Amino acid sequence: MPNSTNESQHVSLQNTLSGRATALTVSPYHVITQHSIDNIPENMQIAYVGMGCFWGVERLFWQQEGIYTTSVGYSGGTTPNPNYEEVCTGLTGHAEVVRIVFDPAKITYTQLLALFWENHDPAQGMRQHGDIGTQYRSALYTISPQQNEQALVSRDQFQQAMAQNGDKRTITTEIREAGPFYFAEDYHQQYLYKNPEGYCGLGGIGICFPPTHKN
């Protein structure tokens, strides 16, 4: 296995691992909802969030009303079809990400964003609490111009809330158009359901997302 890259910097293209053409094999169904993780009904929408270790993040979202299914994987990098060990070297460029399939009639993207901001530290750069490395960076990968605009507005709202609560740090969340999403290994999927006493690195900074008001 190649040596890890600098944990605080993105890998350069010439040092990126080559990956593989074949995707990892995972169970096609969510163990809790029993819904397909890949066949998505037309009335559902998708959101991608990176909040550090994806085990606890996935559990946070599968517990919400209006969630059709969730899955964990790798996104935001260059290496095709990476495995966990490769992502952990920092040489794929990927973040650990949760893909959320949700019913917008029951839970909105703005509500998902509120959960995102309140349940991790978005101002830590290439880490999340004790988990250090580029794969643990805060990220929102958007699938439409509308999602991108909502993500940017929510970032500015939470930045203001941080400042008002005495936290002068700058949010480092990566917000950009979603690229390929690669499913993580099957043992990572719904990990904390399969391993109830497993590690959960979630932890916010004690600041609430500002309420939104409809005219």
mmCIF file of C-alpha atoms in Angstrom:
data_model
loop_
_atom_site.group_PDB
_atom_site.id
_atom_site.type_symbol
_atom_site.label_atom_id
_atom_site.label_comp_id
_atom_site.label_asym_id
_atom_site.label_seq_id
_atom_site.Cartn_x
_atom_site.Cartn_y
_atom_site.Cartn_z
ATOM 1 C CA MET A 1 0.000 0.000 0.000
ATOM 2 C CA PRO A 2 1.435 3.431 -0.886
ATOM 3 C CA ASN A 3 2.401 5.791 1.889
ATOM 4 C CA SER A 4 -0.301 8.183 3.048
ATOM 5 C CA THR A 5 -0.379 11.672 1.652
ATOM 6 C CA ASN A 6 -0.243 14.764 3.846
ATOM 7 C CA GLU A 7 -3.364 14.421 5.981
ATOM 8 C CA SER A 8 -4.193 18.121 5.684
ATOM 9 C CA GLN A 9 -3.946 18.440 1.900
ATOM 10 C CA HIS A 10 -5.645 17.013 -1.173
ATOM 11 C CA VAL A 11 -3.607 14.512 -3.175
ATOM 12 C CA SER A 12 -2.148 15.742 -6.463
ATOM 13 C CA LEU A 13 -3.393 14.136 -9.677
ATOM 14 C CA GLN A 14 -0.036 12.524 -10.438
ATOM 15 C CA ASN A 15 -0.086 10.789 -7.038
ATOM 16 C CA THR A 16 -3.683 9.592 -7.191
ATOM 17 C CA LEU A 17 -4.227 5.838 -7.032
ATOM 18 C CA SER A 18 -5.421 4.232 -10.260
ATOM 19 C CA GLY A 19 -8.342 2.284 -8.764
ATOM 20 C CA ARG A 20 -10.228 -0.300 -10.801
ATOM 21 C CA ALA A 21 -12.979 -0.692 -13.380
ATOM 22 C CA THR A 22 -15.142 -3.012 -11.275
ATOM 23 C CA ALA A 23 -17.378 -1.713 -8.496
ATOM 24 C CA LEU A 24 -17.427 -3.280 -5.049
ATOM 25 C CA THR A 25 -20.221 -5.794 -4.478
ATOM 26 C CA VAL A 26 -22.729 -4.736 -1.832
ATOM 27 C CA SER A 27 -26.140 -5.930 -0.661
ATOM 28 C CA PRO A 28 -28.841 -4.354 -2.844
ATOM 29 C CA TYR A 29 -31.178 -3.682 0.096
ATOM 30 C CA HIS A 30 -31.032 -1.492 3.195
ATOM 31 C CA VAL A 31 -31.125 -3.805 6.214
ATOM 32 C CA ILE A 32 -33.570 -1.588 8.126
ATOM 33 C CA THR A 33 -35.951 -0.147 5.527
ATOM 34 C CA GLN A 34 -35.632 -3.132 3.175
ATOM 35 C CA HIS A 35 -35.707 -0.654 0.304
ATOM 36 C CA SER A 36 -33.325 -0.892 -2.612
ATOM 37 C CA ILE A 37 -30.206 1.228 -2.208
ATOM 38 C CA ASP A 38 -29.914 1.793 -5.952
ATOM 39 C CA ASN A 39 -33.378 1.638 -7.564
ATOM 40 C CA ILE A 40 -34.878 4.983 -6.621
ATOM 41 C CA PRO A 41 -38.564 5.847 -7.082
ATOM 42 C CA GLU A 42 -39.238 8.895 -9.240
ATOM 43 C CA ASN A 43 -40.773 10.892 -6.387
ATOM 44 C CA MET A 44 -37.609 10.640 -4.296
ATOM 45 C CA GLN A 45 -34.607 12.959 -4.233
ATOM 46 C CA ILE A 46 -30.948 12.406 -3.352
ATOM 47 C CA ALA A 47 -28.572 14.278 -1.050
ATOM 48 C CA TYR A 48 -24.878 13.664 -0.387
ATOM 49 C CA VAL A 49 -23.285 14.691 2.913
ATOM 50 C CA GLY A 50 -19.819 14.245 4.395
ATOM 51 C CA MET A 51 -19.531 14.743 8.156
ATOM 52 C CA GLY A 52 -16.543 12.625 9.148
ATOM 53 C CA CYS A 53 -16.783 8.896 9.816
ATOM 54 C CA PHE A 54 -19.809 7.751 7.852
ATOM 55 C CA TRP A 55 -21.045 5.147 10.334
ATOM 56 C CA GLY A 56 -22.733 7.552 12.729
ATOM 57 C CA VAL A 57 -23.772 9.911 9.952
ATOM 58 C CA GLU A 58 -25.734 7.210 8.177
ATOM 59 C CA ARG A 59 -27.568 6.270 11.385
ATOM 60 C CA LEU A 60 -28.479 9.912 12.037
ATOM 61 C CA PHE A 61 -30.237 10.151 8.692
ATOM 62 C CA TRP A 62 -31.875 6.719 8.494
ATOM 63 C CA GLN A 63 -33.618 7.586 11.777
ATOM 64 C CA GLN A 64 -35.391 10.594 10.248
ATOM 65 C CA GLU A 65 -38.965 10.486 9.004
ATOM 66 C CA GLY A 66 -39.193 10.720 5.231
ATOM 67 C CA ILE A 67 -35.947 8.876 4.498
ATOM 68 C CA TYR A 68 -36.414 6.133 1.907
ATOM 69 C CA THR A 69 -32.936 4.641 2.143
ATOM 70 C CA THR A 70 -29.336 5.491 3.000
ATOM 71 C CA SER A 71 -25.960 4.132 1.994
ATOM 72 C CA VAL A 72 -22.333 4.952 2.671
ATOM 73 C CA GLY A 73 -19.570 5.403 0.167
ATOM 74 C CA TYR A 74 -16.816 7.517 -1.260
ATOM 75 C CA SER A 75 -17.146 10.706 -3.305
ATOM 76 C CA GLY A 76 -15.340 13.921 -4.102
ATOM 77 C CA GLY A 77 -12.160 12.268 -5.331
ATOM 78 C CA THR A 78 -10.536 10.935 -8.472
ATOM 79 C CA THR A 79 -9.821 7.215 -8.062
ATOM 80 C CA PRO A 80 -12.551 5.024 -9.622
ATOM 81 C CA ASN A 81 -14.096 2.324 -7.414
ATOM 82 C CA PRO A 82 -11.745 2.773 -4.451
ATOM 83 C CA ASN A 83 -11.760 0.499 -1.430
ATOM 84 C CA TYR A 84 -11.651 1.593 2.206
ATOM 85 C CA GLU A 85 -7.947 0.978 2.673
ATOM 86 C CA GLU A 86 -7.155 3.102 -0.384
ATOM 87 C CA VAL A 87 -9.397 5.954 0.734
ATOM 88 C CA CYS A 88 -7.698 5.943 4.136
ATOM 89 C CA THR A 89 -4.307 6.593 2.534
ATOM 90 C CA GLY A 90 -5.563 9.966 1.297
ATOM 91 C CA LEU A 91 -4.373 9.025 -2.193
ATOM 92 C CA THR A 92 -7.827 8.760 -3.784
ATOM 93 C CA GLY A 93 -9.082 12.243 -2.910
ATOM 94 C CA HIS A 94 -12.401 10.916 -1.656
ATOM 95 C CA ALA A 95 -14.416 11.861 1.399
ATOM 96 C CA GLU A 96 -16.507 9.422 3.406
ATOM 97 C CA VAL A 97 -20.040 10.290 2.301
ATOM 98 C CA VAL A 98 -23.612 9.249 3.037
ATOM 99 C CA ARG A 99 -26.094 9.118 0.180
ATOM 100 C CA ILE A 100 -29.585 9.967 1.419
ATOM 101 C CA VAL A 101 -32.656 9.110 -0.629
ATOM 102 C CA PHE A 102 -35.551 11.119 0.760
ATOM 103 C CA ASP A 103 -39.178 11.990 0.134
ATOM 104 C CA PRO A 104 -39.315 15.793 -0.267
ATOM 105 C CA ALA A 105 -43.015 15.722 0.651
ATOM 106 C CA LYS A 106 -42.036 14.499 4.131
ATOM 107 C CA ILE A 107 -38.599 16.030 4.747
ATOM 108 C CA THR A 108 -37.018 18.888 2.827
ATOM 109 C CA TYR A 109 -33.455 19.412 1.723
ATOM 110 C CA THR A 110 -33.326 22.430 4.050
ATOM 111 C CA GLN A 111 -34.236 20.174 6.973
ATOM 112 C CA LEU A 112 -31.467 17.782 5.964
ATOM 113 C CA LEU A 113 -29.060 20.732 5.856
ATOM 114 C CA ALA A 114 -30.051 21.738 9.389
ATOM 115 C CA LEU A 115 -29.196 18.217 10.586
ATOM 116 C CA PHE A 116 -25.924 18.426 8.679
ATOM 117 C CA TRP A 117 -24.757 21.673 10.283
ATOM 118 C CA GLU A 118 -25.914 20.855 13.813
ATOM 119 C CA ASN A 119 -24.351 17.394 14.085
ATOM 120 C CA HIS A 120 -20.688 17.907 13.204
ATOM 121 C CA ASP A 121 -17.984 20.575 13.313
ATOM 122 C CA PRO A 122 -17.815 22.231 9.891
ATOM 123 C CA ALA A 123 -14.738 24.320 10.668
ATOM 124 C CA GLN A 124 -12.058 21.684 11.222
ATOM 125 C CA GLY A 125 -10.620 21.320 7.735
ATOM 126 C CA MET A 126 -9.323 17.847 6.926
ATOM 127 C CA ARG A 127 -10.541 16.157 10.076
ATOM 128 C CA GLN A 128 -13.525 15.601 12.302
ATOM 129 C CA HIS A 129 -12.683 15.640 15.981
ATOM 130 C CA GLY A 130 -10.229 12.768 16.570
ATOM 131 C CA ASP A 131 -10.515 11.423 13.026
ATOM 132 C CA ILE A 132 -7.758 13.030 10.976
ATOM 133 C CA GLY A 133 -7.382 12.887 7.210
ATOM 134 C CA THR A 134 -8.846 14.238 3.998
ATOM 135 C CA GLN A 135 -11.523 11.521 3.947
ATOM 136 C CA TYR A 136 -13.075 13.059 7.090
ATOM 137 C CA ARG A 137 -13.592 16.539 5.645
ATOM 138 C CA SER A 138 -16.948 18.278 5.824
ATOM 139 C CA ALA A 139 -18.675 18.216 2.437
ATOM 140 C CA LEU A 140 -21.942 18.835 0.632
ATOM 141 C CA TYR A 141 -22.074 17.450 -2.897
ATOM 142 C CA THR A 142 -25.104 18.833 -4.696
ATOM 143 C CA ILE A 143 -27.119 17.375 -7.567
ATOM 144 C CA SER A 144 -28.840 20.504 -8.894
ATOM 145 C CA PRO A 145 -28.369 24.292 -9.033
ATOM 146 C CA GLN A 146 -31.193 24.619 -6.516
ATOM 147 C CA GLN A 147 -29.482 22.302 -4.031
ATOM 148 C CA ASN A 148 -26.215 24.140 -4.532
ATOM 149 C CA GLU A 149 -27.835 27.505 -3.828
ATOM 150 C CA GLN A 150 -29.583 26.137 -0.730
ATOM 151 C CA ALA A 151 -26.310 24.656 0.521
ATOM 152 C CA LEU A 152 -24.437 27.947 0.073
ATOM 153 C CA VAL A 153 -27.188 29.967 1.756
ATOM 154 C CA SER A 154 -27.293 27.516 4.667
ATOM 155 C CA ARG A 155 -23.510 27.768 5.058
ATOM 156 C CA ASP A 156 -23.721 31.534 5.348
ATOM 157 C CA GLN A 157 -26.578 31.242 7.844
ATOM 158 C CA PHE A 158 -24.635 28.828 10.023
ATOM 159 C CA GLN A 159 -21.467 30.926 9.736
ATOM 160 C CA GLN A 160 -23.441 33.874 11.083
ATOM 161 C CA ALA A 161 -24.892 31.747 13.880
ATOM 162 C CA MET A 162 -21.382 30.645 14.848
ATOM 163 C CA ALA A 163 -20.178 34.246 14.980
ATOM 164 C CA GLN A 164 -23.163 35.292 17.062
ATOM 165 C CA ASN A 165 -22.322 32.523 19.524
ATOM 166 C CA GLY A 166 -18.670 33.542 19.838
ATOM 167 C CA ASP A 167 -17.157 31.007 17.426
ATOM 168 C CA LYS A 168 -15.028 33.095 15.063
ATOM 169 C CA ARG A 169 -13.696 30.216 12.970
ATOM 170 C CA THR A 170 -14.397 29.994 9.254
ATOM 171 C CA ILE A 171 -16.464 27.116 7.898
ATOM 172 C CA THR A 172 -14.331 24.821 5.724
ATOM 173 C CA THR A 173 -17.147 22.701 4.255
ATOM 174 C CA GLU A 174 -16.553 21.742 0.631
ATOM 175 C CA ILE A 175 -19.663 22.595 -1.410
ATOM 176 C CA ARG A 176 -19.706 21.621 -5.075
ATOM 177 C CA GLU A 177 -21.511 19.614 -7.712
ATOM 178 C CA ALA A 178 -21.625 15.905 -6.966
ATOM 179 C CA GLY A 179 -19.358 13.627 -8.935
ATOM 180 C CA PRO A 180 -19.385 9.830 -8.946
ATOM 181 C CA PHE A 181 -20.478 8.075 -5.752
ATOM 182 C CA TYR A 182 -18.904 4.682 -5.056
ATOM 183 C CA PHE A 183 -20.575 2.349 -2.571
ATOM 184 C CA ALA A 184 -18.378 1.389 0.369
ATOM 185 C CA GLU A 185 -17.846 -2.244 1.333
ATOM 186 C CA ASP A 186 -20.904 -4.145 2.527
ATOM 187 C CA TYR A 187 -19.699 -4.321 6.132
ATOM 188 C CA HIS A 188 -19.778 -0.510 6.285
ATOM 189 C CA GLN A 189 -23.413 -0.316 5.166
ATOM 190 C CA GLN A 190 -25.743 0.370 8.134
ATOM 191 C CA TYR A 191 -22.731 -0.407 10.310
ATOM 192 C CA LEU A 192 -24.184 0.801 13.616
ATOM 193 C CA TYR A 193 -27.296 -1.326 13.141
ATOM 194 C CA LYS A 194 -25.101 -4.377 12.648
ATOM 195 C CA ASN A 195 -22.723 -3.255 15.439
ATOM 196 C CA PRO A 196 -24.802 -1.295 18.000
ATOM 197 C CA GLU A 197 -21.801 -0.688 20.260
ATOM 198 C CA GLY A 198 -19.598 0.454 17.388
ATOM 199 C CA TYR A 199 -17.747 3.731 17.113
ATOM 200 C CA CYS A 200 -19.774 6.874 16.414
ATOM 201 C CA GLY A 201 -17.776 10.053 15.884
ATOM 202 C CA LEU A 202 -20.714 12.442 15.519
ATOM 203 C CA GLY A 203 -20.602 15.587 17.587
ATOM 204 C CA GLY A 204 -21.819 19.097 16.889
ATOM 205 C CA ILE A 205 -20.565 22.389 18.296
ATOM 206 C CA GLY A 206 -23.693 23.208 20.293
ATOM 207 C CA ILE A 207 -25.087 25.764 17.846
ATOM 208 C CA CYS A 208 -28.546 25.474 16.347
ATOM 209 C CA PHE A 209 -29.205 26.105 12.692
ATOM 210 C CA PRO A 210 -31.221 29.338 12.407
ATOM 211 C CA PRO A 211 -34.933 28.686 11.818
ATOM 212 C CA THR A 212 -36.189 29.450 8.341
ATOM 213 C CA HIS A 213 -39.311 31.504 7.859
ATOM 214 C CA LYS A 214 -41.816 31.203 5.060
ATOM 215 C CA ASN A 215 -43.561 34.350 3.812
#
